[in-house]
Amino acid sequence: MRVNPWGTEAELLARLRAGDEAAFAALVDDLHGRLVGLAATFTSSPPLAEDIVQETWLGVIRGLRAFEGRSSLRTWIFSILVRRARTMAAREARRGVPIAGSESRNGEGFVEWSPGNGRVGLWDEAPRPWALEDPAAIHQSREALDVVRSALDGLPLSQRQVVLLRDVEDVAARDVCNILDLSETNQRVLLHRGRARIRRALDRYVREGARPPSPGRTGGTSLQTQQAFRGPEGAGNAEAAGLKGESSASGGPR
Amino acid sequence: MNCYEAIDLMGDAIEGTLAPDARAGLDDHFAECPPCRNYMDQLRLTCQALGHLREPGAGERRHDLIAKFKQEFRDRT
C-alpha cells in the first residue's frame, strides 16, 4: 500500500473529522490528480471529468462525519467518484457528450485471455527477454513511462479502470470489485488483458523504439541513451533459438 | 502445467498471493518454458512502471476545495 504521510489512516480520519485544514489539503494534493485520471475513464470531456472530481470532493466533505471506516478512506472516495461519474456521464451522454473509451477498441485481432484457457494472443510470437542491464530502467525512463501512459489511455474503458485502480493506485482487488461493481473473475480478466496490452506496447518500445503517437511527448531519458538496453540482437536470440530447438514449434504455447 | 495454466497463475504470482504448491508448479513450468518466464518478468515490470505514473495536482481548484472544507466544519461545529 501507499505510504500514508500522516501516520495511520485512523489518525488521518480523526484529523479530517476535526476539521483539520492541513490534513484535508494534503489529501487533496495526494488524490486530486488520481481522481481526475479515474474520472477521465468515464467521459471524453476533460471539463466534465474535472466537474466529476469537484462533485466527488464535495461529497467527501459532506460525508466525512458519517463515514464509518468500513472501507479505507481512499476506497470510499473512489467509490463516491464512480457513482458520481456514472450519473453525470450518463446525463451528459443524453446531451450528446460522448462517454469515454469506446469498447470497440476490443477488436484489433487481439486474442483475449480468459481464465482456464489462457490465450493471450502473444504466443504466435513468443516473449523474448528485454535484455535490460537494469530492469529499473523501465520505470526510471520518462519515455518508457510515456509509452505506458499512452497504452493505458488506449485501453478499452473497463480494462483501463481496473488497471488504473489496481496498478496505478494500488487498490486491493476486493476493493476494486466493490468500487467498480465487478465480480472477482471479471476483475482478474480485465486486469490481465489490460496489463497484457501495456506489456505489448512496452515490448514494441524496448525492441523497436516504438513511441506513443503524440509528437508533444519528447525529451526525457530513453532506455537506449541510458545504455541499459543491449539491443534486439542481445540475449533474446539465444533464448528464442533454444526454444525452437526444444519445442520444434515456432514458439507457440504448449 | 501448460502455458495456459501458467498464465492463469501469473496475476497472483505478481501479487505474491500464490499458494506455495502452485508457485512451485509455476517455477517448474518456467524452468522448461523461457517464453512464459519472460512474459511474467515483463508483466511484473509493466506493473512496476504503472505504479510510477504520476497524475497532475489540483491546481486552481485546490484553494476553493479547502475553503469549502473549512466552511463545512465551521458551519457544523
Short mmCIF file of C-alpha atoms in Angstrom, two decimals:
data_model
loop_
_atom_site.label_atom_id
_atom_site.label_comp_id
_atom_site.label_asym_id
_atom_site.label_seq_id
_atom_site.Cartn_x
_atom_site.Cartn_y
_atom_site.Cartn_z
CA MET A 1 0.00 0.00 0.00
CA ARG A 2 0.91 3.62 -0.44
CA VAL A 3 2.72 5.28 2.45
CA ASN A 4 0.43 7.49 4.47
CA PRO A 5 2.39 10.62 5.42
CA TRP A 6 0.03 11.39 8.31
CA GLY A 7 0.60 8.18 10.24
CA THR A 8 -2.24 5.71 10.41
CA GLU A 9 -5.45 6.02 8.47
CA ALA A 10 -7.34 6.37 11.77
CA GLU A 11 -5.19 9.38 12.68
CA LEU A 12 -5.80 10.99 9.32
CA LEU A 13 -9.53 10.41 9.59
CA ALA A 14 -9.64 11.84 13.11
CA ARG A 15 -7.85 14.96 11.90
CA LEU A 16 -10.18 15.34 8.93
CA ARG A 17 -13.25 14.98 11.12
CA ALA A 18 -11.86 17.56 13.48
CA GLY A 19 -11.79 19.98 10.56
CA ASP A 20 -8.00 19.94 10.21
CA GLU A 21 -7.40 22.01 7.11
CA ALA A 22 -3.82 20.88 6.58
CA ALA A 23 -4.91 17.24 6.60
CA PHE A 24 -7.57 17.97 4.01
CA ALA A 25 -5.16 19.96 1.85
CA ALA A 26 -2.72 17.07 1.93
CA LEU A 27 -5.50 14.67 0.99
CA VAL A 28 -6.42 16.84 -1.98
CA ASP A 29 -2.79 17.06 -3.05
CA ASP A 30 -2.42 13.31 -2.85
CA LEU A 31 -5.66 12.31 -4.52
CA HIS A 32 -6.92 15.02 -6.85
CA GLY A 33 -4.89 14.08 -9.91
CA ARG A 34 -5.66 10.40 -9.37
CA LEU A 35 -9.36 11.18 -9.22
CA VAL A 36 -9.16 13.17 -12.43
CA GLY A 37 -7.44 10.19 -14.06
CA LEU A 38 -10.22 7.87 -12.93
CA ALA A 39 -12.97 10.34 -13.88
CA ALA A 40 -11.46 10.63 -17.36
CA THR A 41 -12.26 6.96 -17.94
CA PHE A 42 -15.97 7.82 -17.73
CA THR A 43 -16.08 10.74 -20.13
CA SER A 44 -14.16 12.04 -23.11
CA SER A 45 -14.75 15.61 -21.93
CA PRO A 46 -11.92 16.95 -19.72
CA PRO A 47 -14.12 19.70 -18.21
CA LEU A 48 -16.72 17.10 -17.26
CA ALA A 49 -14.01 14.96 -15.65
CA GLU A 50 -12.99 17.99 -13.56
CA ASP A 51 -16.64 18.54 -12.60
CA ILE A 52 -16.99 14.91 -11.56
CA VAL A 53 -13.96 15.28 -9.31
CA GLN A 54 -15.26 18.55 -7.88
CA GLU A 55 -18.58 16.84 -7.05
CA THR A 56 -16.66 13.95 -5.53
CA TRP A 57 -14.75 16.27 -3.21
CA LEU A 58 -17.97 17.98 -2.15
CA GLY A 59 -19.43 14.55 -1.40
CA VAL A 60 -16.33 13.72 0.64
CA ILE A 61 -16.53 16.96 2.61
CA ARG A 62 -20.21 16.42 3.37
CA GLY A 63 -19.84 12.73 4.10
CA LEU A 64 -16.73 12.68 6.29
CA ARG A 65 -18.62 12.74 9.57
CA ALA A 66 -20.91 9.89 8.59
CA PHE A 67 -18.12 7.78 7.06
CA GLU A 68 -17.89 4.67 9.20
CA GLY A 69 -14.48 3.50 8.09
CA ARG A 70 -15.70 0.12 6.90
CA SER A 71 -13.52 0.55 3.83
CA SER A 72 -10.32 2.55 3.57
CA LEU A 73 -10.68 6.28 3.06
CA ARG A 74 -9.30 6.03 -0.46
CA THR A 75 -11.65 3.22 -1.42
CA TRP A 76 -14.58 5.23 -0.05
CA ILE A 77 -13.54 8.29 -2.09
CA PHE A 78 -13.04 6.26 -5.28
CA SER A 79 -16.50 4.73 -4.76
CA ILE A 80 -18.07 8.17 -4.45
CA LEU A 81 -16.35 9.19 -7.66
CA VAL A 82 -17.54 6.15 -9.60
CA ARG A 83 -21.16 6.72 -8.50
CA ARG A 84 -20.99 10.42 -9.39
CA ALA A 85 -19.21 9.71 -12.66
CA ARG A 86 -21.75 7.16 -13.81
CA THR A 87 -24.63 9.53 -13.10
CA MET A 88 -23.01 12.61 -14.58
CA ALA A 89 -21.53 10.91 -17.65
CA ALA A 90 -24.89 9.30 -18.44
CA ARG A 91 -26.62 12.68 -18.10
CA GLU A 92 -24.09 14.33 -20.40
CA ALA A 93 -24.30 11.48 -22.88
CA ARG A 94 -28.00 12.19 -23.24
CA ARG A 95 -26.99 15.74 -24.16
CA GLY A 96 -24.55 14.48 -26.76
CA VAL A 97 -21.20 14.41 -24.93
CA PRO A 98 -19.68 11.03 -25.79
CA ILE A 99 -18.86 8.62 -22.99
CA ALA A 100 -15.16 7.74 -22.89
CA GLY A 101 -13.29 4.68 -24.04
CA SER A 102 -15.24 3.07 -26.84
CA GLU A 103 -15.31 -0.64 -26.14
CA SER A 104 -14.93 -1.16 -29.88
CA ARG A 105 -11.18 -0.96 -29.29
CA ASN A 106 -11.55 -4.53 -28.13
CA GLY A 107 -11.05 -5.65 -31.71
CA GLU A 108 -7.62 -5.31 -33.31
CA GLY A 109 -7.48 -9.06 -33.94
CA PHE A 110 -6.11 -9.40 -30.43
CA VAL A 111 -6.97 -12.77 -28.91
CA GLU A 112 -8.06 -12.17 -25.34
CA TRP A 113 -7.13 -14.12 -22.26
CA SER A 114 -9.80 -15.76 -20.17
CA PRO A 115 -9.24 -17.92 -17.09
CA GLY A 116 -8.72 -21.59 -17.76
CA ASN A 117 -7.86 -21.19 -21.42
CA GLY A 118 -5.25 -18.52 -21.25
CA ARG A 119 -4.82 -17.36 -24.81
CA VAL A 120 -3.02 -14.07 -24.58
CA GLY A 121 -2.55 -13.64 -28.28
CA LEU A 122 1.18 -13.39 -27.86
CA TRP A 123 2.49 -16.84 -28.26
CA ASP A 124 2.49 -16.70 -32.02
CA GLU A 125 5.41 -14.51 -31.16
CA ALA A 126 6.98 -15.96 -28.01
CA PRO A 127 8.04 -13.29 -25.50
CA ARG A 128 11.80 -12.81 -25.56
CA PRO A 129 13.84 -11.20 -22.78
CA TRP A 130 14.15 -7.44 -22.85
CA ALA A 131 17.87 -7.74 -22.18
CA LEU A 132 17.95 -4.80 -19.81
CA GLU A 133 21.05 -4.49 -17.70
CA ASP A 134 18.92 -2.84 -15.06
CA PRO A 135 15.18 -3.67 -15.08
CA ALA A 136 14.52 -0.45 -13.12
CA ALA A 137 15.47 1.39 -16.32
CA ILE A 138 11.86 0.91 -17.45
CA HIS A 139 10.23 2.89 -14.69
CA GLN A 140 13.12 5.36 -14.50
CA SER A 141 12.77 6.34 -18.14
CA ARG A 142 10.30 9.11 -18.86
CA GLU A 143 9.98 7.95 -22.41
CA ALA A 144 9.10 4.41 -21.31
CA LEU A 145 6.56 5.82 -18.87
CA ASP A 146 5.05 7.83 -21.73
CA VAL A 147 4.67 4.57 -23.64
CA VAL A 148 2.93 3.04 -20.62
CA ARG A 149 0.67 6.06 -20.16
CA SER A 150 -0.26 6.09 -23.81
CA ALA A 151 -1.03 2.35 -23.80
CA LEU A 152 -3.10 2.75 -20.63
CA ASP A 153 -5.09 5.59 -22.17
CA GLY A 154 -5.72 3.45 -25.23
CA LEU A 155 -7.23 0.52 -23.33
CA PRO A 156 -10.91 -0.29 -23.55
CA LEU A 157 -12.81 1.51 -20.81
CA SER A 158 -13.33 -1.31 -18.35
CA GLN A 159 -9.73 -2.56 -18.62
CA ARG A 160 -8.44 0.94 -18.14
CA GLN A 161 -10.47 1.45 -14.96
CA VAL A 162 -9.28 -1.81 -13.42
CA VAL A 163 -5.61 -1.29 -14.35
CA LEU A 164 -5.73 2.30 -13.13
CA LEU A 165 -7.11 1.31 -9.73
CA ARG A 166 -5.08 -1.86 -9.26
CA ASP A 167 -1.68 -0.96 -10.66
CA VAL A 168 -1.50 2.82 -10.71
CA GLU A 169 -3.41 3.43 -7.47
CA ASP A 170 -2.53 0.18 -5.73
CA VAL A 171 -6.09 -0.53 -4.60
CA ALA A 172 -6.69 -4.09 -3.37
CA ALA A 173 -8.56 -6.49 -5.69
CA ARG A 174 -11.51 -6.83 -3.32
CA ASP A 175 -11.91 -3.05 -3.11
CA VAL A 176 -11.70 -2.66 -6.89
CA CYS A 177 -14.53 -5.19 -7.23
CA ASN A 178 -16.61 -3.09 -4.82
CA ILE A 179 -15.75 0.27 -6.36
CA LEU A 180 -16.48 -0.80 -9.93
CA ASP A 181 -19.17 -3.35 -9.05
CA LEU A 182 -17.33 -6.23 -10.73
CA SER A 183 -17.12 -9.93 -9.96
CA GLU A 184 -13.76 -11.26 -8.80
CA THR A 185 -13.34 -13.24 -12.03
CA ASN A 186 -14.24 -10.35 -14.23
CA GLN A 187 -11.81 -8.12 -12.39
CA ARG A 188 -9.00 -10.63 -12.92
CA VAL A 189 -9.74 -10.96 -16.61
CA LEU A 190 -9.87 -7.21 -17.20
CA LEU A 191 -6.68 -6.68 -15.23
CA HIS A 192 -4.77 -9.31 -17.13
CA ARG A 193 -6.00 -8.16 -20.53
CA GLY A 194 -5.07 -4.57 -19.74
CA ARG A 195 -1.64 -5.49 -18.41
CA ALA A 196 -1.05 -7.72 -21.44
CA ARG A 197 -1.72 -4.87 -23.86
CA ILE A 198 0.51 -2.47 -21.98
CA ARG A 199 3.26 -5.10 -21.83
CA ARG A 200 2.96 -5.48 -25.58
CA ALA A 201 3.35 -1.74 -26.11
CA LEU A 202 6.43 -1.75 -23.87
CA ASP A 203 7.77 -4.75 -25.74
CA ARG A 204 7.49 -2.89 -29.04
CA TYR A 205 9.16 0.12 -27.49
CA VAL A 206 12.04 -1.83 -25.97
CA ARG A 207 12.69 -3.79 -29.17
CA GLU A 208 11.92 -1.27 -31.86
CA GLY A 209 11.84 2.06 -30.07
CA ALA A 210 8.12 2.39 -30.93
CA ARG A 211 6.93 5.51 -29.13
CA PRO A 212 3.46 6.82 -28.38
CA PRO A 213 1.91 8.64 -31.34
CA SER A 214 1.73 12.12 -29.75
CA PRO A 215 4.52 14.38 -31.07
CA GLY A 216 4.43 16.52 -27.91
CA ARG A 217 5.93 13.83 -25.76
CA THR A 218 9.61 14.18 -26.43
CA GLY A 219 12.60 14.66 -24.20
CA GLY A 220 13.41 12.69 -21.09
CA THR A 221 15.81 9.84 -20.96
CA SER A 222 15.36 6.94 -23.31
CA LEU A 223 16.40 3.45 -22.40
CA GLN A 224 18.90 3.47 -25.23
CA THR A 225 20.64 6.62 -24.05
CA GLN A 226 20.88 5.14 -20.58
CA GLN A 227 22.84 2.32 -22.20
CA ALA A 228 20.78 -0.10 -20.21
CA PHE A 229 19.45 -1.73 -23.34
CA ARG A 230 21.66 -4.11 -25.22
CA GLY A 231 19.63 -4.08 -28.40
CA PRO A 232 17.43 -6.59 -30.16
CA GLU A 233 20.37 -8.78 -31.07
CA GLY A 234 21.20 -9.40 -27.40
CA ALA A 235 20.38 -12.38 -25.27
CA GLY A 236 16.91 -12.66 -26.83
CA ASN A 237 18.06 -14.58 -29.84
CA ALA A 238 19.77 -17.26 -27.84
CA GLU A 239 16.62 -17.81 -25.85
CA ALA A 240 14.45 -17.93 -28.94
CA ALA A 241 16.81 -20.35 -30.62
CA GLY A 242 16.77 -22.51 -27.52
CA LEU A 243 13.02 -22.56 -27.54
CA LYS A 244 12.80 -23.59 -31.17
CA GLY A 245 15.17 -26.46 -30.58
CA GLU A 246 13.18 -27.53 -27.58
CA SER A 247 9.66 -27.45 -28.88
CA SER A 248 10.23 -27.80 -32.64
CA ALA A 249 7.31 -25.42 -32.98
CA SER A 250 7.55 -21.71 -33.68
CA GLY A 251 7.25 -20.77 -30.05
CA GLY A 252 3.55 -21.47 -29.70
CA PRO A 253 2.03 -22.27 -26.30
CA ARG A 254 2.32 -25.81 -25.14
CA MET B 1 1.38 -27.36 -16.26
CA ASN B 2 0.93 -25.88 -19.72
CA CYS B 3 1.28 -22.24 -20.79
CA TYR B 4 -2.44 -21.56 -20.43
CA GLU B 5 -2.43 -22.72 -16.83
CA ALA B 6 0.77 -20.80 -16.14
CA ILE B 7 -0.76 -17.56 -17.42
CA ASP B 8 -3.76 -18.06 -15.13
CA LEU B 9 -1.43 -18.04 -12.13
CA MET B 10 0.73 -15.06 -13.08
CA GLY B 11 -1.52 -12.36 -11.63
CA ASP B 12 -1.49 -13.97 -8.20
CA ALA B 13 2.23 -14.66 -8.55
CA ILE B 14 2.89 -10.96 -9.17
CA GLU B 15 0.78 -10.12 -6.11
CA GLY B 16 2.71 -12.69 -4.10
CA THR B 17 -0.54 -14.40 -3.11
CA LEU B 18 0.03 -17.68 -4.92
CA ALA B 19 -0.16 -20.82 -2.74
CA PRO B 20 3.27 -22.48 -2.30
CA ASP B 21 2.41 -25.59 -4.30
CA ALA B 22 1.05 -23.54 -7.19
CA ARG B 23 4.14 -21.35 -7.04
CA ALA B 24 6.34 -24.44 -7.24
CA GLY B 25 4.35 -25.67 -10.24
CA LEU B 26 4.76 -22.33 -11.94
CA ASP B 27 8.51 -22.35 -11.30
CA ASP B 28 8.70 -25.85 -12.79
CA HIS B 29 6.92 -24.58 -15.87
CA PHE B 30 9.28 -21.59 -16.14
CA ALA B 31 12.27 -23.94 -15.98
CA GLU B 32 11.15 -25.55 -19.21
CA CYS B 33 9.40 -22.59 -20.84
CA PRO B 34 11.54 -19.43 -21.23
CA PRO B 35 8.79 -17.50 -23.09
CA CYS B 36 6.43 -17.82 -20.11
CA ARG B 37 9.20 -16.79 -17.74
CA ASN B 38 9.97 -13.77 -19.93
CA TYR B 39 6.30 -12.93 -20.13
CA MET B 40 5.89 -12.98 -16.35
CA ASP B 41 9.07 -10.90 -15.85
CA GLN B 42 7.74 -8.35 -18.31
CA LEU B 43 4.28 -8.26 -16.77
CA ARG B 44 5.92 -7.53 -13.43
CA LEU B 45 7.99 -4.68 -14.95
CA THR B 46 4.82 -3.39 -16.60
CA CYS B 47 3.05 -3.29 -13.22
CA GLN B 48 6.03 -1.51 -11.66
CA ALA B 49 6.02 1.08 -14.42
CA LEU B 50 2.28 1.65 -13.97
CA GLY B 51 2.94 2.28 -10.28
CA HIS B 52 5.33 5.07 -11.25
CA LEU B 53 2.85 7.04 -13.36
CA ARG B 54 2.11 10.44 -11.90
CA GLU B 55 -1.07 12.47 -12.08
CA PRO B 56 -1.15 16.29 -12.06
CA GLY B 57 -2.17 18.19 -8.92
CA ALA B 58 -5.37 20.05 -8.09
CA GLY B 59 -4.18 23.40 -9.47
CA GLU B 60 -6.57 26.29 -9.14
CA ARG B 61 -9.34 24.22 -7.57
CA ARG B 62 -7.23 23.40 -4.53
CA HIS B 63 -7.83 26.68 -2.74
CA ASP B 64 -11.55 26.53 -3.46
CA LEU B 65 -11.88 22.99 -2.11
CA ILE B 66 -10.05 23.84 1.09
CA ALA B 67 -12.34 26.84 1.56
CA LYS B 68 -15.37 24.55 1.19
CA PHE B 69 -13.90 22.14 3.71
CA LYS B 70 -13.39 24.95 6.22
CA GLN B 71 -16.89 26.22 5.65
CA GLU B 72 -18.42 22.79 6.21
CA PHE B 73 -16.70 22.36 9.54
CA ARG B 74 -17.22 25.94 10.66
CA ASP B 75 -20.95 25.69 9.96
CA ARG B 76 -21.44 22.47 11.83
CA THR B 77 -19.13 22.68 14.81
#
